[in-house]
Every structure is written in C-alpha cells, then in structure tokens.
Amino acid sequence: MDNNPVFRPARIEDLPAIVAMLADDPLGAAREGDPGDKRYLAAFERIDADPYDELIVAEHEGEVVGTMQLTYLAGLSRLGAERCQIEAVRVGAAMRGQGLGRRMIAWAIDRARERGCAMVQLTSDKTRTDAHRFYHSLGFTASHEGYKLSLS
Amino acid sequence: MDNNPVFRPARIEDLPAIVAMLADDPLGAAREGDPGDKRYLAAFERIDADPYDELIVAEHEGEVVGTMQLTYLAGLSRLGAERCQIEAVRVGAAMRGQGLGRRMIAWAIDRARERGCAMVQLTSDKTRTDAHRFYHSLGFTASHEGYKLSLS
C-alpha cells in the first residue's frame, strides 16, 4: 500500500462491494446472495440509523477494499461498561497479506478506547486458524467459547 | 419450583437484585460494585430505551431469581439476518440446580425464533465448564473462539 487506506462509515453505494467481500470467503460463499437483495438494504439502513452500530469500510485509491462492523453494546456487567463488538471483518482478495486487516483492527481498538469502552470482543470460527494467530498477535485473548445455535 | 417462574423485562426497581446476581459469581465478584452506582442506572436506562435490547428477569413468588440480556444484532451477513445475542445470564444462588437456567435459555430461543432471528449466539468463559455442558445440551455448538481485549 503506497497510500494509507481511509476508514469511514459505509455509504449505501458501498453495499455491493461489501456484500461481495462477505461472499468471497470459504464460509461466506455458501450463505450470501445477490447484493441487490432488499434484505441487505434493510440491514444496512438499520445499522446506519443506530447510533451504537457502525458499518465501516476501508477505502484505498477510490476502491472499497475492506469492511467490518463495530457494535457498541450496553450491559450492566462491570459497572455498566460499554463493550465494542467487532463482526464481519473482511479484506478484499487483492489487498490480502499487506497489513490492511491489522490496520483495521488497530483502528477499531483505538475507536473503542476513545469512546471509553472497557473491552473489545469478537468471535472467530474455529476453522479460521490464520485469524486466530492474527487476533492473538493483536493482544486478544481466546478466553471464551463461542456458542451458536442456528434457527434457520 | 412449585409455580412456574415468570419472565419479563426488568424494571428499575429490579436493578439491585440484578446487580447482586452479577456479583454473586466466581468471575463477577471481582468486577462489580455498589448496586446504587449511577453507572448501573445509566446502563439500565440505555438498554431500556433501545428497541433491540432487552434486560430480562425471571420472577418467582414475587422475587427476582434470574436475569439475562438479549440483544438483537443487525448485520449484513447471511442475507442481512438478525441474530440474538445472550449475555449476563445469572440464576440466583437459592434457585440453582432446579432447571431455571434451562427454562430461561429455552425462553430466549423461542423469543428469538418468533422475531425471525437466524441465530442465537453467546460466549462463555472457558473456565465455566458446567455452563459448557449446559449450552451443549441445549443444542448450541461451540463453533467459535471468543476473543476479548480488555481496555481498562
């Protein structure tokens, strides 16, 4: 990367590029659909309207090359601490291996710290062993089991 | 339990009982404070005002005996599917071992299904091995690593 990527909230015109990145993934390929599907638009609009939810894109030389969602969770635990949850982290295929993911997560951690969040949390599928090394190297601890129950 | 517990949204007067349950726990004891701390009240009010966040209590014979928080997360993944995240599950000491936790989680799953959530998710500290058997028996799969990074 000659120029630094810019991180900013996603705009509606970014939606096709974001959905394409979600689908271009060993796990995502089987569960995503047409970027024009109205359900993506509805989810985008809900996130966009929620002051505690941010869909972020990384833009590099005019292209959307990365995405992640940051949700600021309220809770009573730990003296009512706010936590930042990171979901749906993706780096576009052409930009992988160049440190963009590391910059994205570091940016998210800084943003959470500025808000006064007590914690940053995320889950990662147990098959994504490269991702586990990555999060460990960023200071995260795999302290929890992540349980899912599919209802569909 | 002779009578069935009632599950309902928490009211502000339930706050001391909820905070007491959060603190009466091997992990929670070290990180909670005075139930009258204004930060608990602020977190309660934020959850109460958020249509996608529910602090639930189980009430039995007029007493608050259990609590959990259900957050309905928006996201683009899986065709914009909504997910239900369960946090801060606690059963009061006097009611443990009588199936209340199972009823609470089953109720949460039903509620998520009625809303059309595609998934129920939660994380559980790796030291809580009893809880892991419990979630497994309810149909959850420990498919993910749960990463945390403390900022405090």
CSV table of N, CA and C in Angstrom, one decimal, chain A:
chain,number,residue,atom,x,y,z
A,1,MET,N,0.8,-1.2,0.0
A,1,MET,CA,0.0,0.0,0.0
A,1,MET,C,0.9,1.2,0.0
A,2,ASP,N,0.9,2.0,-1.1
A,2,ASP,CA,1.7,3.2,-1.2
A,2,ASP,C,1.0,4.3,-0.4
A,3,ASN,N,-0.3,4.4,-0.5
A,3,ASN,CA,-1.0,5.4,0.3
A,3,ASN,C,-1.8,4.7,1.4
A,4,ASN,N,-2.0,5.4,2.5
A,4,ASN,CA,-2.7,4.8,3.6
A,4,ASN,C,-4.2,4.7,3.2
A,5,PRO,N,-4.8,3.6,3.6
A,5,PRO,CA,-6.2,3.5,3.4
A,5,PRO,C,-7.0,4.4,4.3
A,6,VAL,N,-8.2,4.8,3.9
A,6,VAL,CA,-9.0,5.7,4.7
A,6,VAL,C,-10.1,4.8,5.3
A,7,PHE,N,-10.4,5.0,6.6
A,7,PHE,CA,-11.5,4.2,7.2
A,7,PHE,C,-12.7,5.2,7.4
A,8,ARG,N,-13.9,4.8,7.0
A,8,ARG,CA,-15.0,5.7,7.1
A,8,ARG,C,-16.3,4.8,7.2
A,9,PRO,N,-17.4,5.4,7.7
A,9,PRO,CA,-18.7,4.7,7.7
A,9,PRO,C,-19.1,4.4,6.3
A,10,ALA,N,-19.7,3.2,6.1
A,10,ALA,CA,-20.1,2.8,4.8
A,10,ALA,C,-21.3,3.7,4.3
A,11,ARG,N,-21.3,3.9,3.0
A,11,ARG,CA,-22.4,4.6,2.4
A,11,ARG,C,-23.2,3.5,1.5
A,12,ILE,N,-24.4,3.9,1.2
A,12,ILE,CA,-25.3,2.9,0.6
A,12,ILE,C,-24.7,2.4,-0.8
A,13,GLU,N,-24.0,3.3,-1.4
A,13,GLU,CA,-23.4,2.9,-2.7
A,13,GLU,C,-22.2,1.9,-2.5
A,14,ASP,N,-21.7,1.7,-1.3
A,14,ASP,CA,-20.7,0.7,-1.0
A,14,ASP,C,-21.3,-0.7,-0.8
A,15,LEU,N,-22.6,-0.8,-0.7
A,15,LEU,CA,-23.2,-2.1,-0.4
A,15,LEU,C,-22.8,-3.2,-1.3
A,16,PRO,N,-22.8,-3.1,-2.6
A,16,PRO,CA,-22.4,-4.2,-3.4
A,16,PRO,C,-21.0,-4.7,-3.2
A,17,ALA,N,-20.1,-3.7,-3.0
A,17,ALA,CA,-18.7,-4.1,-2.7
A,17,ALA,C,-18.6,-4.9,-1.4
A,18,ILE,N,-19.3,-4.4,-0.4
A,18,ILE,CA,-19.3,-5.1,1.0
A,18,ILE,C,-19.8,-6.5,0.9
A,19,VAL,N,-21.0,-6.6,0.2
A,19,VAL,CA,-21.6,-8.0,0.1
A,19,VAL,C,-20.7,-8.9,-0.7
A,20,ALA,N,-20.0,-8.4,-1.7
A,20,ALA,CA,-19.1,-9.2,-2.5
A,20,ALA,C,-18.0,-9.7,-1.6
A,21,MET,N,-17.5,-8.8,-0.7
A,21,MET,CA,-16.4,-9.3,0.2
A,21,MET,C,-16.9,-10.3,1.2
A,22,LEU,N,-18.2,-10.2,1.7
A,22,LEU,CA,-18.7,-11.2,2.6
A,22,LEU,C,-18.8,-12.5,1.9
A,23,ALA,N,-19.2,-12.5,0.6
A,23,ALA,CA,-19.4,-13.8,-0.1
A,23,ALA,C,-18.1,-14.4,-0.6
A,24,ASP,N,-17.0,-13.6,-0.7
A,24,ASP,CA,-15.7,-14.1,-1.2
A,24,ASP,C,-14.9,-14.6,0.0
A,25,ASP,N,-15.3,-15.7,0.5
A,25,ASP,CA,-14.8,-16.2,1.8
A,25,ASP,C,-15.2,-17.7,1.9
A,26,PRO,N,-14.3,-18.6,2.4
A,26,PRO,CA,-14.7,-20.0,2.4
A,26,PRO,C,-16.0,-20.3,3.1
A,27,LEU,N,-16.3,-19.5,4.2
A,27,LEU,CA,-17.5,-19.8,5.0
A,27,LEU,C,-18.7,-18.9,4.4
A,28,GLY,N,-18.4,-17.8,3.9
A,28,GLY,CA,-19.4,-16.8,3.4
A,28,GLY,C,-20.0,-17.2,2.1
A,29,ALA,N,-19.2,-18.0,1.3
A,29,ALA,CA,-19.7,-18.2,-0.1
A,29,ALA,C,-21.1,-18.9,-0.1
A,30,ALA,N,-21.3,-19.8,0.9
A,30,ALA,CA,-22.5,-20.6,0.9
A,30,ALA,C,-23.7,-19.9,1.4
A,31,ARG,N,-23.5,-18.8,2.0
A,31,ARG,CA,-24.6,-18.2,2.8
A,31,ARG,C,-25.0,-16.8,2.3
A,32,GLU,N,-24.3,-16.2,1.3
A,32,GLU,CA,-24.7,-14.9,0.9
A,32,GLU,C,-25.5,-15.0,-0.5
A,33,GLY,N,-26.0,-13.9,-0.9
A,33,GLY,CA,-26.9,-13.9,-2.1
A,33,GLY,C,-26.6,-12.6,-3.0
A,34,ASP,N,-27.5,-12.3,-3.8
A,34,ASP,CA,-27.4,-11.2,-4.7
A,34,ASP,C,-27.3,-9.9,-3.9
A,35,PRO,N,-26.2,-9.1,-4.2
A,35,PRO,CA,-26.0,-7.8,-3.5
A,35,PRO,C,-27.2,-6.9,-3.6
A,36,GLY,N,-28.1,-7.1,-4.6
A,36,GLY,CA,-29.2,-6.2,-4.7
A,36,GLY,C,-30.4,-6.7,-3.9
A,37,ASP,N,-30.3,-7.8,-3.2
A,37,ASP,CA,-31.4,-8.3,-2.3
A,37,ASP,C,-31.8,-7.3,-1.3
A,38,LYS,N,-33.1,-7.0,-1.3
A,38,LYS,CA,-33.6,-6.0,-0.4
A,38,LYS,C,-33.3,-6.2,1.1
A,39,ARG,N,-33.0,-7.5,1.5
A,39,ARG,CA,-32.7,-7.7,2.9
A,39,ARG,C,-31.4,-7.1,3.3
A,40,TYR,N,-30.4,-7.0,2.3
A,40,TYR,CA,-29.2,-6.4,2.6
A,40,TYR,C,-29.4,-4.9,2.8
A,41,LEU,N,-30.3,-4.3,2.0
A,41,LEU,CA,-30.6,-2.9,2.1
A,41,LEU,C,-31.2,-2.6,3.4
A,42,ALA,N,-32.2,-3.4,3.8
A,42,ALA,CA,-32.9,-3.2,5.1
A,42,ALA,C,-31.9,-3.3,6.3
A,43,ALA,N,-31.0,-4.2,6.2
A,43,ALA,CA,-30.0,-4.4,7.3
A,43,ALA,C,-29.1,-3.1,7.3
A,44,PHE,N,-28.6,-2.7,6.1
A,44,PHE,CA,-27.8,-1.5,6.1
A,44,PHE,C,-28.5,-0.3,6.7
A,45,GLU,N,-29.7,-0.1,6.3
A,45,GLU,CA,-30.5,1.0,6.9
A,45,GLU,C,-30.6,1.0,8.4
A,46,ARG,N,-30.8,-0.2,8.9
A,46,ARG,CA,-31.0,-0.3,10.3
A,46,ARG,C,-29.6,0.0,11.0
A,47,ILE,N,-28.6,-0.5,10.5
A,47,ILE,CA,-27.2,-0.2,11.1
A,47,ILE,C,-27.0,1.3,11.0
A,48,ASP,N,-27.3,1.9,9.9
A,48,ASP,CA,-27.0,3.3,9.6
A,48,ASP,C,-27.7,4.2,10.5
A,49,ALA,N,-28.9,3.8,10.9
A,49,ALA,CA,-29.8,4.6,11.8
A,49,ALA,C,-29.5,4.4,13.3
A,50,ASP,N,-28.7,3.4,13.6
A,50,ASP,CA,-28.4,3.1,15.0
A,50,ASP,C,-27.2,3.8,15.5
A,51,PRO,N,-27.3,4.7,16.5
A,51,PRO,CA,-26.1,5.4,17.0
A,51,PRO,C,-25.0,4.5,17.6
A,52,TYR,N,-25.4,3.2,17.9
A,52,TYR,CA,-24.5,2.3,18.6
A,52,TYR,C,-24.0,1.2,17.6
A,53,ASP,N,-24.1,1.5,16.3
A,53,ASP,CA,-23.7,0.5,15.3
A,53,ASP,C,-23.1,1.2,14.2
A,54,GLU,N,-21.9,0.7,13.8
A,54,GLU,CA,-21.2,1.3,12.7
A,54,GLU,C,-20.7,0.2,11.7
A,55,LEU,N,-21.1,0.4,10.5
A,55,LEU,CA,-20.5,-0.4,9.4
A,55,LEU,C,-19.4,0.4,8.8
A,56,ILE,N,-18.2,-0.1,8.8
A,56,ILE,CA,-17.0,0.7,8.4
A,56,ILE,C,-16.5,0.0,7.1
A,57,VAL,N,-16.0,0.9,6.2
A,57,VAL,CA,-15.2,0.4,5.1
A,57,VAL,C,-13.8,1.0,5.1
A,58,ALA,N,-12.9,0.3,4.5
A,58,ALA,CA,-11.6,0.8,4.2
A,58,ALA,C,-11.5,1.1,2.7
A,59,GLU,N,-11.1,2.3,2.4
A,59,GLU,CA,-11.1,2.8,1.0
A,59,GLU,C,-9.6,3.1,0.7
A,60,HIS,N,-9.3,2.5,-0.5
A,60,HIS,CA,-7.9,2.7,-0.9
A,60,HIS,C,-7.9,3.0,-2.4
A,61,GLU,N,-7.3,4.2,-2.8
A,61,GLU,CA,-7.3,4.6,-4.2
A,61,GLU,C,-8.7,4.5,-4.8
A,62,GLY,N,-9.7,5.0,-4.0
A,62,GLY,CA,-11.0,5.1,-4.6
A,62,GLY,C,-11.8,3.8,-4.5
A,63,GLU,N,-11.2,2.7,-4.1
A,63,GLU,CA,-11.9,1.4,-4.0
A,63,GLU,C,-12.2,1.0,-2.6
A,64,VAL,N,-13.3,0.3,-2.4
A,64,VAL,CA,-13.6,-0.3,-1.1
A,64,VAL,C,-12.9,-1.6,-1.0
A,65,VAL,N,-11.9,-1.7,-0.1
A,65,VAL,CA,-11.1,-2.9,0.0
A,65,VAL,C,-11.1,-3.6,1.3
A,66,GLY,N,-12.0,-3.1,2.2
A,66,GLY,CA,-12.1,-3.8,3.5
A,66,GLY,C,-13.4,-3.4,4.2
A,67,THR,N,-13.9,-4.2,5.1
A,67,THR,CA,-15.1,-3.9,5.8
A,67,THR,C,-15.1,-4.5,7.2
A,68,MET,N,-15.8,-3.9,8.1
A,68,MET,CA,-16.0,-4.5,9.4
A,68,MET,C,-17.2,-3.8,10.1
A,69,GLN,N,-17.8,-4.4,11.0
A,69,GLN,CA,-19.0,-3.8,11.7
A,69,GLN,C,-18.6,-3.7,13.2
A,70,LEU,N,-18.8,-2.5,13.7
A,70,LEU,CA,-18.5,-2.2,15.1
A,70,LEU,C,-19.8,-1.9,15.8
A,71,THR,N,-20.1,-2.7,16.9
A,71,THR,CA,-21.4,-2.5,17.6
A,71,THR,C,-21.0,-2.2,19.1
A,72,TYR,N,-21.5,-1.1,19.6
A,72,TYR,CA,-21.2,-0.7,21.0
A,72,TYR,C,-22.3,-1.2,21.9
A,73,LEU,N,-22.0,-2.2,22.6
A,73,LEU,CA,-23.0,-2.9,23.4
A,73,LEU,C,-23.1,-2.4,24.8
A,74,ALA,N,-24.4,-2.1,25.2
A,74,ALA,CA,-24.6,-1.7,26.6
A,74,ALA,C,-24.7,-3.0,27.5
A,75,GLY,N,-24.5,-2.9,28.7
A,75,GLY,CA,-24.7,-4.0,29.6
A,75,GLY,C,-24.5,-3.6,31.1
A,76,LEU,N,-25.1,-4.3,32.0
A,76,LEU,CA,-24.9,-3.9,33.4
A,76,LEU,C,-23.5,-4.4,33.9
A,77,SER,N,-23.0,-5.5,33.4
A,77,SER,CA,-21.8,-6.1,34.0
A,77,SER,C,-20.6,-5.1,33.9
A,78,ARG,N,-19.7,-5.3,34.9
A,78,ARG,CA,-18.5,-4.5,35.0
A,78,ARG,C,-18.9,-3.0,35.2
A,79,LEU,N,-19.8,-2.8,36.1
A,79,LEU,CA,-20.2,-1.4,36.4
A,79,LEU,C,-20.8,-0.7,35.2
A,80,GLY,N,-21.6,-1.4,34.5
A,80,GLY,CA,-22.3,-0.8,33.3
A,80,GLY,C,-21.4,-0.5,32.2
A,81,ALA,N,-20.3,-1.3,32.0
A,81,ALA,CA,-19.4,-0.9,31.0
A,81,ALA,C,-19.9,-1.1,29.6
A,82,GLU,N,-19.5,-0.3,28.7
A,82,GLU,CA,-19.8,-0.4,27.2
A,82,GLU,C,-18.7,-1.3,26.6
A,83,ARG,N,-19.1,-2.2,25.8
A,83,ARG,CA,-18.1,-3.1,25.0
A,83,ARG,C,-18.3,-2.8,23.6
A,84,CYS,N,-17.2,-3.0,22.8
A,84,CYS,CA,-17.2,-2.9,21.4
A,84,CYS,C,-17.1,-4.3,20.8
A,85,GLN,N,-18.1,-4.7,20.0
A,85,GLN,CA,-18.1,-6.0,19.4
A,85,GLN,C,-17.7,-5.8,17.9
A,86,ILE,N,-16.8,-6.5,17.4
A,86,ILE,CA,-16.4,-6.5,16.0
A,86,ILE,C,-17.0,-7.7,15.3
A,87,GLU,N,-17.6,-7.5,14.2
A,87,GLU,CA,-18.2,-8.6,13.4
A,87,GLU,C,-17.9,-8.4,11.9
A,88,ALA,N,-17.9,-9.4,11.2
A,88,ALA,CA,-17.9,-9.4,9.7
A,88,ALA,C,-16.7,-8.6,9.2
A,89,VAL,N,-15.6,-9.0,9.7
A,89,VAL,CA,-14.3,-8.4,9.2
A,89,VAL,C,-13.9,-9.1,7.9
A,90,ARG,N,-13.7,-8.3,6.9
A,90,ARG,CA,-13.3,-8.9,5.6
A,90,ARG,C,-12.3,-7.9,4.9
A,91,VAL,N,-11.3,-8.5,4.3
A,91,VAL,CA,-10.3,-7.7,3.4
A,91,VAL,C,-10.5,-8.3,2.0
A,92,GLY,N,-10.6,-7.4,1.1
A,92,GLY,CA,-10.7,-7.8,-0.3
A,92,GLY,C,-9.5,-8.6,-0.8
A,93,ALA,N,-9.8,-9.6,-1.7
A,93,ALA,CA,-8.8,-10.5,-2.1
A,93,ALA,C,-7.5,-9.9,-2.6
A,94,ALA,N,-7.6,-8.8,-3.4
A,94,ALA,CA,-6.5,-8.1,-4.0
A,94,ALA,C,-5.6,-7.4,-2.9
A,95,MET,N,-6.1,-7.2,-1.7
A,95,MET,CA,-5.4,-6.5,-0.7
A,95,MET,C,-4.9,-7.3,0.4
A,96,ARG,N,-5.1,-8.6,0.3
A,96,ARG,CA,-4.7,-9.5,1.5
A,96,ARG,C,-3.2,-9.6,1.6
A,97,GLY,N,-2.7,-9.8,2.8
A,97,GLY,CA,-1.3,-10.0,3.1
A,97,GLY,C,-0.5,-8.8,3.1
A,98,GLN,N,-1.2,-7.6,3.1
A,98,GLN,CA,-0.4,-6.3,3.1
A,98,GLN,C,-0.6,-5.5,4.4
A,99,GLY,N,-1.2,-6.2,5.4
A,99,GLY,CA,-1.3,-5.5,6.7
A,99,GLY,C,-2.6,-4.7,6.8
A,100,LEU,N,-3.5,-4.8,5.9
A,100,LEU,CA,-4.7,-4.0,6.0
A,100,LEU,C,-5.6,-4.4,7.2
A,101,GLY,N,-5.8,-5.7,7.3
A,101,GLY,CA,-6.6,-6.2,8.4
A,101,GLY,C,-6.0,-5.7,9.8
A,102,ARG,N,-4.7,-5.8,9.9
A,102,ARG,CA,-4.1,-5.3,11.2
A,102,ARG,C,-4.4,-3.8,11.4
A,103,ARG,N,-4.3,-3.0,10.3
A,103,ARG,CA,-4.7,-1.6,10.5
A,103,ARG,C,-6.1,-1.4,10.8
A,104,MET,N,-7.0,-2.2,10.2
A,104,MET,CA,-8.4,-2.1,10.5
A,104,MET,C,-8.7,-2.4,12.0
A,105,ILE,N,-8.2,-3.5,12.5
A,105,ILE,CA,-8.5,-3.8,13.9
A,105,ILE,C,-7.8,-2.8,14.9
A,106,ALA,N,-6.6,-2.4,14.5
A,106,ALA,CA,-6.0,-1.4,15.4
A,106,ALA,C,-6.8,-0.1,15.4
A,107,TRP,N,-7.4,0.3,14.3
A,107,TRP,CA,-8.3,1.4,14.2
A,107,TRP,C,-9.5,1.2,15.1
A,108,ALA,N,-10.1,0.0,15.0
A,108,ALA,CA,-11.3,-0.3,15.8
A,108,ALA,C,-11.0,-0.2,17.3
A,109,ILE,N,-9.8,-0.7,17.7
A,109,ILE,CA,-9.4,-0.7,19.1
A,109,ILE,C,-9.3,0.8,19.6
A,110,ASP,N,-8.6,1.6,18.7
A,110,ASP,CA,-8.5,3.0,19.1
A,110,ASP,C,-9.8,3.7,19.2
A,111,ARG,N,-10.7,3.4,18.3
A,111,ARG,CA,-12.0,4.0,18.3
A,111,ARG,C,-12.8,3.6,19.6
A,112,ALA,N,-12.7,2.3,20.0
A,112,ALA,CA,-13.4,1.8,21.2
A,112,ALA,C,-12.8,2.5,22.4
A,113,ARG,N,-11.5,2.6,22.4
A,113,ARG,CA,-10.8,3.2,23.6
A,113,ARG,C,-11.2,4.7,23.7
A,114,GLU,N,-11.3,5.4,22.6
A,114,GLU,CA,-11.7,6.8,22.6
A,114,GLU,C,-13.1,7.0,23.2
A,115,ARG,N,-14.0,6.0,22.9
A,115,ARG,CA,-15.4,6.0,23.4
A,115,ARG,C,-15.4,5.7,24.9
A,116,GLY,N,-14.4,5.1,25.4
A,116,GLY,CA,-14.4,4.7,26.8
A,116,GLY,C,-14.9,3.3,27.0
A,117,CYS,N,-14.9,2.5,25.9
A,117,CYS,CA,-15.3,1.1,26.0
A,117,CYS,C,-14.3,0.3,27.0
A,118,ALA,N,-14.8,-0.6,27.8
A,118,ALA,CA,-14.0,-1.3,28.7
A,118,ALA,C,-13.3,-2.5,28.0
A,119,MET,N,-13.9,-2.9,26.9
A,119,MET,CA,-13.5,-4.1,26.2
A,119,MET,C,-13.8,-4.1,24.7
A,120,VAL,N,-13.0,-4.8,24.0
A,120,VAL,CA,-13.3,-5.1,22.6
A,120,VAL,C,-13.5,-6.7,22.5
A,121,GLN,N,-14.5,-7.1,21.8
A,121,GLN,CA,-14.7,-8.6,21.8
A,121,GLN,C,-15.2,-9.0,20.4
A,122,LEU,N,-14.9,-10.2,20.1
A,122,LEU,CA,-15.2,-10.8,18.8
A,122,LEU,C,-15.2,-12.3,18.9
A,123,THR,N,-15.8,-12.9,17.9
A,123,THR,CA,-15.7,-14.4,17.9
A,123,THR,C,-15.2,-14.7,16.5
A,124,SER,N,-14.5,-15.8,16.4
A,124,SER,CA,-13.9,-16.3,15.1
A,124,SER,C,-14.1,-17.8,15.0
A,125,ASP,N,-14.6,-18.2,13.8
A,125,ASP,CA,-14.9,-19.6,13.6
A,125,ASP,C,-13.6,-20.4,13.9
A,126,LYS,N,-13.8,-21.6,14.5
A,126,LYS,CA,-12.6,-22.4,14.9
A,126,LYS,C,-11.8,-22.9,13.7
A,127,THR,N,-12.4,-22.9,12.6
A,127,THR,CA,-11.7,-23.3,11.4
A,127,THR,C,-10.7,-22.2,10.9
A,128,ARG,N,-10.9,-21.0,11.3
A,128,ARG,CA,-10.1,-19.9,10.8
A,128,ARG,C,-8.8,-19.7,11.6
A,129,THR,N,-7.9,-20.7,11.5
A,129,THR,CA,-6.7,-20.7,12.3
A,129,THR,C,-5.8,-19.5,12.0
A,130,ASP,N,-5.7,-19.1,10.8
A,130,ASP,CA,-4.9,-17.9,10.5
A,130,ASP,C,-5.4,-16.7,11.3
A,131,ALA,N,-6.7,-16.6,11.3
A,131,ALA,CA,-7.3,-15.4,12.0
A,131,ALA,C,-7.0,-15.5,13.5
A,132,HIS,N,-6.9,-16.7,14.0
A,132,HIS,CA,-6.6,-16.8,15.5
A,132,HIS,C,-5.2,-16.3,15.8
A,133,ARG,N,-4.3,-16.7,15.0
A,133,ARG,CA,-2.9,-16.1,15.2
A,133,ARG,C,-2.9,-14.6,15.1
A,134,PHE,N,-3.7,-14.1,14.1
A,134,PHE,CA,-3.8,-12.7,13.9
A,134,PHE,C,-4.3,-12.0,15.1
A,135,TYR,N,-5.5,-12.4,15.7
A,135,TYR,CA,-6.0,-11.8,16.8
A,135,TYR,C,-5.1,-11.9,18.0
A,136,HIS,N,-4.5,-13.0,18.2
A,136,HIS,CA,-3.6,-13.2,19.3
A,136,HIS,C,-2.5,-12.2,19.2
A,137,SER,N,-2.0,-12.0,18.0
A,137,SER,CA,-0.8,-11.1,17.8
A,137,SER,C,-1.2,-9.6,18.1
A,138,LEU,N,-2.5,-9.4,18.1
A,138,LEU,CA,-3.0,-8.0,18.3
A,138,LEU,C,-3.4,-7.8,19.8
A,139,GLY,N,-3.1,-8.9,20.6
A,139,GLY,CA,-3.3,-8.7,22.1
A,139,GLY,C,-4.6,-9.3,22.6
A,140,PHE,N,-5.4,-9.9,21.7
A,140,PHE,CA,-6.7,-10.5,22.2
A,140,PHE,C,-6.4,-11.9,22.8
A,141,THR,N,-7.2,-12.2,23.8
A,141,THR,CA,-7.1,-13.5,24.5
A,141,THR,C,-8.3,-14.3,24.1
A,142,ALA,N,-8.0,-15.6,23.8
A,142,ALA,CA,-9.1,-16.5,23.4
A,142,ALA,C,-9.7,-17.1,24.7
A,143,SER,N,-10.3,-16.3,25.5
A,143,SER,CA,-10.7,-16.6,26.9
A,143,SER,C,-12.1,-17.3,26.9
A,144,HIS,N,-12.8,-17.3,25.8
A,144,HIS,CA,-14.2,-17.7,25.8
A,144,HIS,C,-14.5,-18.8,24.7
A,145,GLU,N,-15.5,-19.6,25.0
A,145,GLU,CA,-16.1,-20.5,24.0
A,145,GLU,C,-17.2,-19.6,23.3
A,146,GLY,N,-17.2,-19.7,22.0
A,146,GLY,CA,-18.3,-19.0,21.3
A,146,GLY,C,-19.3,-20.0,20.8
A,147,TYR,N,-20.5,-19.9,21.3
A,147,TYR,CA,-21.6,-20.8,21.0
A,147,TYR,C,-22.6,-20.2,20.0
A,148,LYS,N,-23.0,-21.0,19.1
A,148,LYS,CA,-24.0,-20.6,18.1
A,148,LYS,C,-25.1,-21.7,18.0
A,149,LEU,N,-26.3,-21.2,17.8
A,149,LEU,CA,-27.5,-22.1,17.6
A,149,LEU,C,-28.2,-21.5,16.4
A,150,SER,N,-28.1,-22.3,15.3
A,150,SER,CA,-28.8,-21.8,14.1
A,150,SER,C,-30.3,-22.1,14.2
A,151,LEU,N,-31.1,-21.1,13.8
A,151,LEU,CA,-32.6,-21.2,13.9
A,151,LEU,C,-33.2,-21.4,12.5
A,152,SER,N,-32.3,-21.4,11.5
A,152,SER,CA,-32.9,-21.4,10.1
A,152,SER,C,-32.8,-22.7,9.5
